[in-house]
Coordinates of N, CA and C in Angstrom, one line a residue:
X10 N -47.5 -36.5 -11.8 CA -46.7 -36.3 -13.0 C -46.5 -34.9 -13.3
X11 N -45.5 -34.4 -13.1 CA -45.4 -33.1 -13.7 C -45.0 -32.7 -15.3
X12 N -45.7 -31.9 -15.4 CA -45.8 -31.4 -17.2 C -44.0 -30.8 -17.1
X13 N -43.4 -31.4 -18.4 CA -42.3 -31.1 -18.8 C -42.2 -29.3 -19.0
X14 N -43.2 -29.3 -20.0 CA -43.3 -27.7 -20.1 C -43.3 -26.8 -18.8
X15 N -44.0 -27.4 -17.9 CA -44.1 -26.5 -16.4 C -42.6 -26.0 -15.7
X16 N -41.9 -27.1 -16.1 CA -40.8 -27.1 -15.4 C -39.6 -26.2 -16.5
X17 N -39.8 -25.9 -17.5 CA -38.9 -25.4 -18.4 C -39.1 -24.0 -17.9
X18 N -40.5 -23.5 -17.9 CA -41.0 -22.2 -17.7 C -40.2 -21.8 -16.2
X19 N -40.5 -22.7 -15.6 CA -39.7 -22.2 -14.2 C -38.6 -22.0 -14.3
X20 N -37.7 -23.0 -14.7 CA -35.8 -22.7 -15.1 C -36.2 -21.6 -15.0
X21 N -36.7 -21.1 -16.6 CA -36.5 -20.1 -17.4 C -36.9 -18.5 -16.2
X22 N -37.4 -19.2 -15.6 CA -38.0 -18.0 -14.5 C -36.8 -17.2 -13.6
X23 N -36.2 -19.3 -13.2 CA -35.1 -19.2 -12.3 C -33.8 -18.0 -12.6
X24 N -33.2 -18.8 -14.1 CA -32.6 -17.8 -14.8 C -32.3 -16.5 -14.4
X25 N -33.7 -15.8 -14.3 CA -33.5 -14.4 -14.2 C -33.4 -14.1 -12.9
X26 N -33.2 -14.7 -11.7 CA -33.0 -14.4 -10.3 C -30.7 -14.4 -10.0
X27 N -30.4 -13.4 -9.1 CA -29.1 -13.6 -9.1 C -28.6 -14.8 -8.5
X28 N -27.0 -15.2 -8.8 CA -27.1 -16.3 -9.6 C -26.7 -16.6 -7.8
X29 N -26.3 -15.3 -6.9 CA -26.1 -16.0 -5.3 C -27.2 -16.4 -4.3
X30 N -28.5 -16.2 -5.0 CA -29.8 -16.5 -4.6 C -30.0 -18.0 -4.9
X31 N -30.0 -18.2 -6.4 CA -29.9 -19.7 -6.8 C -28.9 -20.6 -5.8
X32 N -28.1 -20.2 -5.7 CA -26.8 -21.1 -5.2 C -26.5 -21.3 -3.3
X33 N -27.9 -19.9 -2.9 CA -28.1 -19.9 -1.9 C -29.0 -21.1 -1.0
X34 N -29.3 -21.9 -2.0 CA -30.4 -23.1 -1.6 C -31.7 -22.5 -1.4
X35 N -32.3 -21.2 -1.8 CA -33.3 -20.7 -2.0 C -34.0 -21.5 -3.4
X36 N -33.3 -21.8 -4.5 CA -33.4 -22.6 -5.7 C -34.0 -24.2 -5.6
X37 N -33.7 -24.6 -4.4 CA -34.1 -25.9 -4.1 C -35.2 -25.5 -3.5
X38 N -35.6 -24.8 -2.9 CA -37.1 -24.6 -1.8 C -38.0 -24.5 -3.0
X39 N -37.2 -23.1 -3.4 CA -38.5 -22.9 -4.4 C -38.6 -23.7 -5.4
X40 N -38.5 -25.2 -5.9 CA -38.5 -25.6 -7.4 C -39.1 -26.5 -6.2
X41 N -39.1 -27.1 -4.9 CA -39.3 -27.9 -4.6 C -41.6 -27.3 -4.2
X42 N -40.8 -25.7 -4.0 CA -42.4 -25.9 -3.6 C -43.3 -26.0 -4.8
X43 N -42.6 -25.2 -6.1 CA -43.3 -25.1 -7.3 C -43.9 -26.8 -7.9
X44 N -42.9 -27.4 -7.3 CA -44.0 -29.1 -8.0 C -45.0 -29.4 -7.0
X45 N -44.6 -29.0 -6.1 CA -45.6 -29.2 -4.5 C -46.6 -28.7 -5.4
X46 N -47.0 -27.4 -5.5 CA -48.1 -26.8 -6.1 C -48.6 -27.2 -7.2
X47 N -47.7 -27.6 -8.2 CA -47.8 -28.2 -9.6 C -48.8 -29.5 -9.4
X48 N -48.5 -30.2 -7.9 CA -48.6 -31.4 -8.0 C -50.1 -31.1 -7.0
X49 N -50.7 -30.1 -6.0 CA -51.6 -30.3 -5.9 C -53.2 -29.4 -7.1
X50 N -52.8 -28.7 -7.9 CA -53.3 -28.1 -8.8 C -53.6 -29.2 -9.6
X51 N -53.2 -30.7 -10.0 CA -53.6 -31.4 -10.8 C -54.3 -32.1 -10.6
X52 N -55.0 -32.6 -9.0 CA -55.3 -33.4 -8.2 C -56.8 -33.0 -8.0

């Protein structure tokens, strides 16, 4: 289960990266690895 808050803080992270990085599918790796880690940190 990932904390709601966890994931707002990231957006908020994302946000500040250019907007051709996000749109580059770099955006999907990285949110995908941030729960990966979210999700072994809670375990």
């Amino acid at each position: 289960m990932i904390e709601r808050n966890d994931v707002l803080i990231y957006l908020k992270q994302v946000r500040k990266l250019p907007l051709q990085v996000v749109s580059g599918g770099l955006f999907k790796n990285k949110l995908e690895e941030h729960l990966y880690v979210n999700q072994q940190h809670m375990e």
